[in-house]
Amino acid sequence: KALLERAIEIGEIILGPNHPAIATRLNNLGGLLYTQGKHDEAKPLYVRAIKIMEKGHGPNHPDVVTTLNNLAGMFEDQVGCCCSISIK
């Protein structure tokens, strides 16, 4: 976790906080936290990553779809079904 957080911190300094590479790192950290059962910590990272990716790539880019899928999988594990959840 610490290494991913450091990579995000450095990337934000070098690339800016809304660069697509930051979104990828946020998605990766969200995935780590998700696998550790820390869903409350993972969700805002996934949501931020999706917003950055949608702004930079558009809403139908494969990276957006991947992160949406990761977030949906986490919600599915939490509630045991697929349902409509707002990420706005």
XYZ file of C-alpha atoms in Angstrom, residues 2 9-10 13 19 23-25 27 35 39 42 54 58 70 76 85 88:
18
model
C 2.729 2.445 0.916
C 2.094 11.162 -4.715
C 5.105 11.397 -7.034
C 3.697 16.169 -8.531
C -3.378 12.656 -15.495
C -6.060 7.176 -12.550
C -4.365 3.862 -13.292
C -2.443 4.042 -10.027
C -7.335 1.914 -9.691
C -8.638 -7.519 -1.901
C -14.072 -1.431 0.611
C -11.244 1.498 -2.136
C -13.707 9.851 -18.307
C -14.163 9.812 -22.691
C -13.665 -3.254 -10.627
C -21.379 -7.078 -5.919
C -25.255 2.588 -7.513
C -21.299 10.888 -8.812
